[in-house]
C-alpha cells in the first residue's frame, strides 16, 4: 500500500503511517507524520489531570506513541495503553523506557479489549472514537463498559460535526446524536465541552502544501487558529461520561 487517504485510515490501520512507509493524503495535503503526535501530552489532558480528572487505574485507549500514558504514569497513575498499531505500541514502549515510566502497553482492537489486565476507573480516549467505522462505536462503548469499574469515567476527545468547514476532515467528525446513541444505556454523559486540540501542523507547512498542491488546499488556512508557538489548533469535543 503506497498511500493512505484520511478517510480510509479509519479502517485500514495506522502501522504504515507510524512506520513512515506511506503518507496520509486528503484535503490537498500529503504528509508522512502523525499530526496528533506533538512530542508530549496535549495541554487539555494536562489540565484535566491537574483538575483530578483521572483516577488510579487508567486505560489510554488508542494510545498511539504513548505520550499521554507516559505523562499520566509520571503523575502517579497506574496506566495501561492499548492501540491497534503494533508499530505505535513498539515506539510507545521505547519512549516509556527512555522516560523511566512504568506503563503497560499492549496491542488490541478497540471493539474487544478482552485481553486487558485488571479493571479501570478511568478511560482516556484522545482521538480514537472518531477514527472508528460508524458501525463500531457501539461495540467500543460496550467493550469499555465491560472492562471498567462501576461509576468509572470516560474522558473522550473527538472531533465535532459543528467544527467550521475544512479541518478536521468530514470523515473524522462525530455527530452528537451518533455519540449519544453509542453510549446510551451504558454510559451517562455528564458533560460535553468544546476544547482545542494542538496539532503538529504549522501555518508555514500548510502554505507550502498549498503552493505545491495542483488544486490547492480544500480549506482556508487563514481561518485556522494557532497557539503561541505557531502550532495549528483544531476544535475538539471533550465528553465526560460515567459508567452505568
mmCIF file of C-alpha atoms in Angstrom:
data_model
loop_
_atom_site.group_PDB
_atom_site.id
_atom_site.type_symbol
_atom_site.label_atom_id
_atom_site.label_comp_id
_atom_site.label_asym_id
_atom_site.label_seq_id
_atom_site.Cartn_x
_atom_site.Cartn_y
_atom_site.Cartn_z
ATOM 1 C CA UNK A 1 0.000 0.000 0.000
ATOM 2 C CA UNK A 2 1.680 3.189 -1.114
ATOM 3 C CA UNK A 3 -0.647 5.886 0.197
ATOM 4 C CA UNK A 4 -3.465 6.347 2.668
ATOM 5 C CA UNK A 5 -6.461 8.610 2.363
ATOM 6 C CA UNK A 6 -7.554 10.350 5.560
ATOM 7 C CA UNK A 7 -10.993 8.706 5.448
ATOM 8 C CA UNK A 8 -9.571 5.283 4.562
ATOM 9 C CA UNK A 9 -7.287 5.436 7.611
ATOM 10 C CA UNK A 10 -10.371 4.902 9.755
ATOM 11 C CA UNK A 11 -10.493 1.263 8.656
ATOM 12 C CA UNK A 12 -7.050 0.384 7.299
ATOM 13 C CA UNK A 13 -4.802 0.657 10.358
ATOM 14 C CA UNK A 14 -2.031 3.082 11.195
ATOM 15 C CA UNK A 15 1.118 0.936 11.012
ATOM 16 C CA UNK A 16 2.299 2.359 7.650
ATOM 17 C CA UNK A 17 1.984 5.907 8.994
ATOM 18 C CA UNK A 18 3.739 5.204 12.305
ATOM 19 C CA UNK A 19 6.488 3.409 10.396
ATOM 20 C CA UNK A 20 6.848 6.271 7.907
ATOM 21 C CA UNK A 21 6.141 3.957 4.969
ATOM 22 C CA UNK A 22 3.135 5.731 3.487
ATOM 23 C CA UNK A 23 1.769 9.261 3.551
ATOM 24 C CA UNK A 24 -1.661 10.448 4.518
ATOM 25 C CA UNK A 25 -3.350 12.260 1.664
ATOM 26 C CA UNK A 26 -6.526 14.300 1.535
ATOM 27 C CA UNK A 27 -7.819 17.895 1.508
ATOM 28 C CA UNK A 28 -4.907 18.685 -0.826
ATOM 29 C CA UNK A 29 -2.371 17.627 1.822
ATOM 30 C CA UNK A 30 0.288 14.932 1.717
ATOM 31 C CA UNK A 31 2.432 14.212 4.768
ATOM 32 C CA UNK A 32 4.286 11.354 6.469
ATOM 33 C CA UNK A 33 3.813 12.175 10.140
ATOM 34 C CA UNK A 34 1.032 11.825 12.683
ATOM 35 C CA UNK A 35 -0.329 15.368 13.102
ATOM 36 C CA UNK A 36 -1.758 14.462 16.515
ATOM 37 C CA UNK A 37 1.703 13.495 17.805
ATOM 38 C CA UNK A 38 3.127 16.733 19.228
ATOM 39 C CA UNK A 39 6.001 15.159 21.161
ATOM 40 C CA UNK A 40 4.227 15.427 24.500
ATOM 41 C CA UNK A 41 0.794 15.359 26.112
ATOM 42 C CA UNK A 42 -1.992 17.586 24.884
ATOM 43 C CA UNK A 43 -2.469 20.680 27.099
ATOM 44 C CA UNK A 44 -6.133 19.787 27.671
ATOM 45 C CA UNK A 45 -5.101 16.377 29.060
ATOM 46 C CA UNK A 46 -2.613 18.026 31.399
ATOM 47 C CA UNK A 47 -5.311 20.462 32.565
ATOM 48 C CA UNK A 48 -7.720 17.581 33.119
ATOM 49 C CA UNK A 49 -5.181 15.672 35.194
ATOM 50 C CA UNK A 50 -4.491 18.767 37.298
ATOM 51 C CA UNK A 51 -8.242 19.027 37.917
ATOM 52 C CA UNK A 52 -8.379 15.434 39.263
ATOM 53 C CA UNK A 53 -9.999 14.120 36.087
ATOM 54 C CA UNK A 54 -8.246 10.744 36.305
ATOM 55 C CA UNK A 55 -8.491 8.012 38.909
ATOM 56 C CA UNK A 56 -5.898 5.467 39.929
ATOM 57 C CA UNK A 57 -6.219 2.813 37.194
ATOM 58 C CA UNK A 58 -6.272 4.469 33.776
ATOM 59 C CA UNK A 59 -6.716 2.966 30.320
ATOM 60 C CA UNK A 60 -5.303 5.069 27.489
ATOM 61 C CA UNK A 61 -7.405 3.758 24.595
ATOM 62 C CA UNK A 62 -5.794 4.388 21.227
ATOM 63 C CA UNK A 63 -2.599 5.435 22.969
ATOM 64 C CA UNK A 64 -0.515 5.834 19.820
ATOM 65 C CA UNK A 65 3.116 6.500 20.704
ATOM 66 C CA UNK A 66 2.202 6.756 24.371
ATOM 67 C CA UNK A 67 2.727 10.388 25.295
ATOM 68 C CA UNK A 68 -0.439 10.632 27.399
ATOM 69 C CA UNK A 69 0.147 7.262 29.065
ATOM 70 C CA UNK A 70 3.721 8.230 29.942
ATOM 71 C CA UNK A 71 2.619 11.610 31.285
ATOM 72 C CA UNK A 72 -0.123 10.119 33.446
ATOM 73 C CA UNK A 73 2.211 7.432 34.794
ATOM 74 C CA UNK A 74 4.622 10.190 35.754
ATOM 75 C CA UNK A 75 1.800 11.819 37.690
ATOM 76 C CA UNK A 76 1.284 8.692 39.780
ATOM 77 C CA UNK A 77 -1.457 6.864 37.896
ATOM 78 C CA UNK A 78 -1.359 3.156 37.013
ATOM 79 C CA UNK A 79 -1.661 3.252 33.251
ATOM 80 C CA UNK A 80 -2.289 0.699 30.527
ATOM 81 C CA UNK A 81 -2.022 1.826 26.924
ATOM 82 C CA UNK A 82 -3.715 -0.056 24.093
ATOM 83 C CA UNK A 83 -3.569 0.556 20.360
ATOM 84 C CA UNK A 84 -4.325 -1.496 17.262
ATOM 85 C CA UNK A 85 -0.997 -0.451 15.715
ATOM 86 C CA UNK A 86 1.898 -2.692 16.700
ATOM 87 C CA UNK A 87 4.306 -0.075 15.353
ATOM 88 C CA UNK A 88 2.826 2.569 17.667
ATOM 89 C CA UNK A 89 2.984 0.214 20.657
ATOM 90 C CA UNK A 90 6.623 -0.619 19.963
ATOM 91 C CA UNK A 91 7.506 3.071 19.783
ATOM 92 C CA UNK A 92 5.454 3.799 22.917
ATOM 93 C CA UNK A 93 7.439 1.179 24.813
ATOM 94 C CA UNK A 94 10.695 2.747 23.680
ATOM 95 C CA UNK A 95 9.535 6.196 24.768
ATOM 96 C CA UNK A 96 8.399 4.883 28.152
ATOM 97 C CA UNK A 97 11.742 3.185 28.785
ATOM 98 C CA UNK A 98 13.582 6.372 27.845
ATOM 99 C CA UNK A 99 11.388 8.342 30.254
ATOM 100 C CA UNK A 100 11.656 5.767 33.040
ATOM 101 C CA UNK A 101 7.861 5.435 33.061
ATOM 102 C CA UNK A 102 6.101 2.280 34.251
ATOM 103 C CA UNK A 103 3.349 1.739 31.682
ATOM 104 C CA UNK A 104 1.896 -1.482 30.307
ATOM 105 C CA UNK A 105 1.412 -1.226 26.555
ATOM 106 C CA UNK A 106 -0.471 -3.807 24.545
ATOM 107 C CA UNK A 107 -1.783 -4.284 21.018
ATOM 108 C CA UNK A 108 -5.554 -4.640 20.923
ATOM 109 C CA UNK A 109 -8.695 -3.806 18.989
ATOM 110 C CA UNK A 110 -10.954 -1.155 20.496
ATOM 111 C CA UNK A 111 -14.132 -3.149 19.924
ATOM 112 C CA UNK A 112 -12.922 -6.103 22.032
ATOM 113 C CA UNK A 113 -10.356 -5.187 24.711
ATOM 114 C CA UNK A 114 -10.939 -8.548 26.437
ATOM 115 C CA UNK A 115 -7.230 -9.301 26.881
ATOM 116 C CA UNK A 116 -6.562 -6.251 29.048
ATOM 117 C CA UNK A 117 -5.426 -6.789 32.641
ATOM 118 C CA UNK A 118 -7.483 -5.620 35.605
ATOM 119 C CA UNK A 119 -10.375 -3.187 35.683
ATOM 120 C CA UNK A 120 -10.201 0.544 35.148
ATOM 121 C CA UNK A 121 -11.735 3.531 36.902
ATOM 122 C CA UNK A 122 -10.856 5.978 34.112
ATOM 123 C CA UNK A 123 -10.505 5.745 30.355
ATOM 124 C CA UNK A 124 -8.747 8.381 28.279
ATOM 125 C CA UNK A 125 -9.727 8.368 24.625
ATOM 126 C CA UNK A 126 -7.932 11.111 22.777
ATOM 127 C CA UNK A 127 -8.894 10.733 19.124
ATOM 128 C CA UNK A 128 -9.730 7.013 18.962
ATOM 129 C CA UNK A 129 -13.519 7.156 18.840
ATOM 130 C CA UNK A 130 -13.640 9.447 15.823
ATOM 131 C CA UNK A 131 -11.371 7.047 13.904
ATOM 132 C CA UNK A 132 -13.713 4.073 14.310
ATOM 133 C CA UNK A 133 -16.008 2.942 11.493
ATOM 134 C CA UNK A 134 -19.548 4.185 12.092
ATOM 135 C CA UNK A 135 -20.851 0.719 12.954
ATOM 136 C CA UNK A 136 -18.122 0.063 15.565
ATOM 137 C CA UNK A 137 -18.879 2.830 18.052
ATOM 138 C CA UNK A 138 -21.465 0.845 19.988
ATOM 139 C CA UNK A 139 -19.182 -2.203 20.244
ATOM 140 C CA UNK A 140 -16.446 0.076 21.561
ATOM 141 C CA UNK A 141 -18.752 1.552 24.216
ATOM 142 C CA UNK A 142 -19.737 -1.993 25.253
ATOM 143 C CA UNK A 143 -16.103 -3.118 25.439
ATOM 144 C CA UNK A 144 -15.200 -0.179 27.674
ATOM 145 C CA UNK A 145 -18.223 -0.855 29.870
ATOM 146 C CA UNK A 146 -17.154 -4.481 30.281
ATOM 147 C CA UNK A 147 -13.622 -3.707 31.499
ATOM 148 C CA UNK A 148 -14.404 -0.714 33.716
ATOM 149 C CA UNK A 149 -15.438 -0.498 37.352
ATOM 150 C CA UNK A 150 -18.908 0.763 38.357
ATOM 151 C CA UNK A 151 -19.024 4.567 38.176
ATOM 152 C CA UNK A 152 -15.819 4.633 36.112
ATOM 153 C CA UNK A 153 -15.419 7.655 33.867
ATOM 154 C CA UNK A 154 -14.506 8.033 30.234
ATOM 155 C CA UNK A 155 -12.718 11.220 29.224
ATOM 156 C CA UNK A 156 -13.310 11.190 25.476
ATOM 157 C CA UNK A 157 -11.973 13.710 22.991
ATOM 158 C CA UNK A 158 -13.374 13.617 19.455
ATOM 159 C CA UNK A 159 -13.842 15.978 16.545
ATOM 160 C CA UNK A 160 -17.272 17.587 16.364
ATOM 161 C CA UNK A 161 -19.618 17.852 13.401
ATOM 162 C CA UNK A 162 -20.049 21.515 14.349
ATOM 163 C CA UNK A 163 -16.440 22.458 13.501
ATOM 164 C CA UNK A 164 -16.036 25.041 10.721
ATOM 165 C CA UNK A 165 -15.606 23.711 7.149
ATOM 166 C CA UNK A 166 -12.155 22.417 6.238
ATOM 167 C CA UNK A 167 -10.129 20.854 9.005
ATOM 168 C CA UNK A 168 -10.669 18.429 10.630
ATOM 169 C CA UNK A 169 -11.853 16.447 7.583
ATOM 170 C CA UNK A 170 -15.511 15.494 7.429
ATOM 171 C CA UNK A 171 -14.667 11.785 7.711
ATOM 172 C CA UNK A 172 -13.401 12.341 11.268
ATOM 173 C CA UNK A 173 -16.287 14.446 12.546
ATOM 174 C CA UNK A 174 -18.710 12.940 15.024
ATOM 175 C CA UNK A 175 -22.430 13.697 15.096
ATOM 176 C CA UNK A 176 -23.679 14.278 18.632
ATOM 177 C CA UNK A 177 -26.713 12.055 18.018
ATOM 178 C CA UNK A 178 -24.441 9.169 16.989
ATOM 179 C CA UNK A 179 -22.248 9.666 20.047
ATOM 180 C CA UNK A 180 -25.246 9.654 22.386
ATOM 181 C CA UNK A 181 -26.688 6.569 20.700
ATOM 182 C CA UNK A 182 -23.429 4.646 21.101
ATOM 183 C CA UNK A 183 -23.187 5.475 24.813
ATOM 184 C CA UNK A 184 -26.868 5.107 25.683
ATOM 185 C CA UNK A 185 -27.699 2.611 28.432
ATOM 186 C CA UNK A 186 -24.008 2.039 29.168
ATOM 187 C CA UNK A 187 -22.576 5.451 29.934
ATOM 188 C CA UNK A 188 -24.249 8.592 31.262
ATOM 189 C CA UNK A 189 -22.911 11.727 29.591
ATOM 190 C CA UNK A 190 -22.049 14.223 32.323
ATOM 191 C CA UNK A 191 -20.828 16.985 30.049
ATOM 192 C CA UNK A 192 -19.731 17.976 26.562
ATOM 193 C CA UNK A 193 -17.377 20.934 26.171
ATOM 194 C CA UNK A 194 -15.586 22.332 23.153
ATOM 195 C CA UNK A 195 -11.817 22.449 23.590
ATOM 196 C CA UNK A 196 -8.813 22.896 21.306
ATOM 197 C CA UNK A 197 -6.535 20.124 20.083
ATOM 198 C CA UNK A 198 -2.933 21.032 19.301
ATOM 199 C CA UNK A 199 -1.526 19.619 16.056
ATOM 200 C CA UNK A 200 1.991 19.435 14.676
ATOM 201 C CA UNK A 201 0.844 21.402 11.630
ATOM 202 C CA UNK A 202 2.129 24.952 11.290
ATOM 203 C CA UNK A 203 0.860 27.703 9.051
ATOM 204 C CA UNK A 204 4.202 27.691 7.217
ATOM 205 C CA UNK A 205 3.870 23.956 6.469
ATOM 206 C CA UNK A 206 0.314 24.382 5.217
ATOM 207 C CA UNK A 207 1.264 27.304 2.980
ATOM 208 C CA UNK A 208 3.997 25.183 1.376
ATOM 209 C CA UNK A 209 1.492 22.377 0.881
ATOM 210 C CA UNK A 210 -0.954 24.800 -0.734
ATOM 211 C CA UNK A 211 1.697 26.218 -3.048
ATOM 212 C CA UNK A 212 2.767 22.733 -4.155
ATOM 213 C CA UNK A 213 -0.682 21.177 -4.495
ATOM 214 C CA UNK A 214 -2.027 21.248 -8.086
ATOM 215 C CA UNK A 215 -5.538 22.053 -6.947
ATOM 216 C CA UNK A 216 -4.624 23.923 -3.774
ATOM 217 C CA UNK A 217 -5.997 23.005 -0.368
ATOM 218 C CA UNK A 218 -9.643 22.271 0.346
ATOM 219 C CA UNK A 219 -9.794 24.670 3.287
ATOM 220 C CA UNK A 220 -8.862 28.231 4.208
ATOM 221 C CA UNK A 221 -5.523 28.350 6.027
ATOM 222 C CA UNK A 222 -6.228 31.843 7.315
ATOM 223 C CA UNK A 223 -9.355 30.634 9.126
ATOM 224 C CA UNK A 224 -7.348 28.232 11.302
ATOM 225 C CA UNK A 225 -6.327 29.093 14.857
ATOM 226 C CA UNK A 226 -2.800 28.658 16.184
ATOM 227 C CA UNK A 227 -1.235 28.637 19.637
ATOM 228 C CA UNK A 228 1.518 30.950 20.804
ATOM 229 C CA UNK A 229 4.180 28.586 19.424
ATOM 230 C CA UNK A 230 2.651 28.577 15.938
ATOM 231 C CA UNK A 231 1.003 25.142 16.055
ATOM 232 C CA UNK A 232 -2.402 24.846 14.415
ATOM 233 C CA UNK A 233 -5.345 24.281 16.760
ATOM 234 C CA UNK A 234 -8.472 22.335 15.863
ATOM 235 C CA UNK A 235 -11.788 22.367 17.748
ATOM 236 C CA UNK A 236 -12.489 19.129 19.599
ATOM 237 C CA UNK A 237 -15.212 17.911 21.922
ATOM 238 C CA UNK A 238 -14.364 16.813 25.452
ATOM 239 C CA UNK A 239 -17.034 14.342 26.541
ATOM 240 C CA UNK A 240 -17.147 13.131 30.145
ATOM 241 C CA UNK A 241 -19.283 10.040 30.718
ATOM 242 C CA UNK A 242 -19.854 7.787 33.724
ATOM 243 C CA UNK A 243 -20.387 4.024 33.631
ATOM 244 C CA UNK A 244 -23.925 2.951 34.444
#
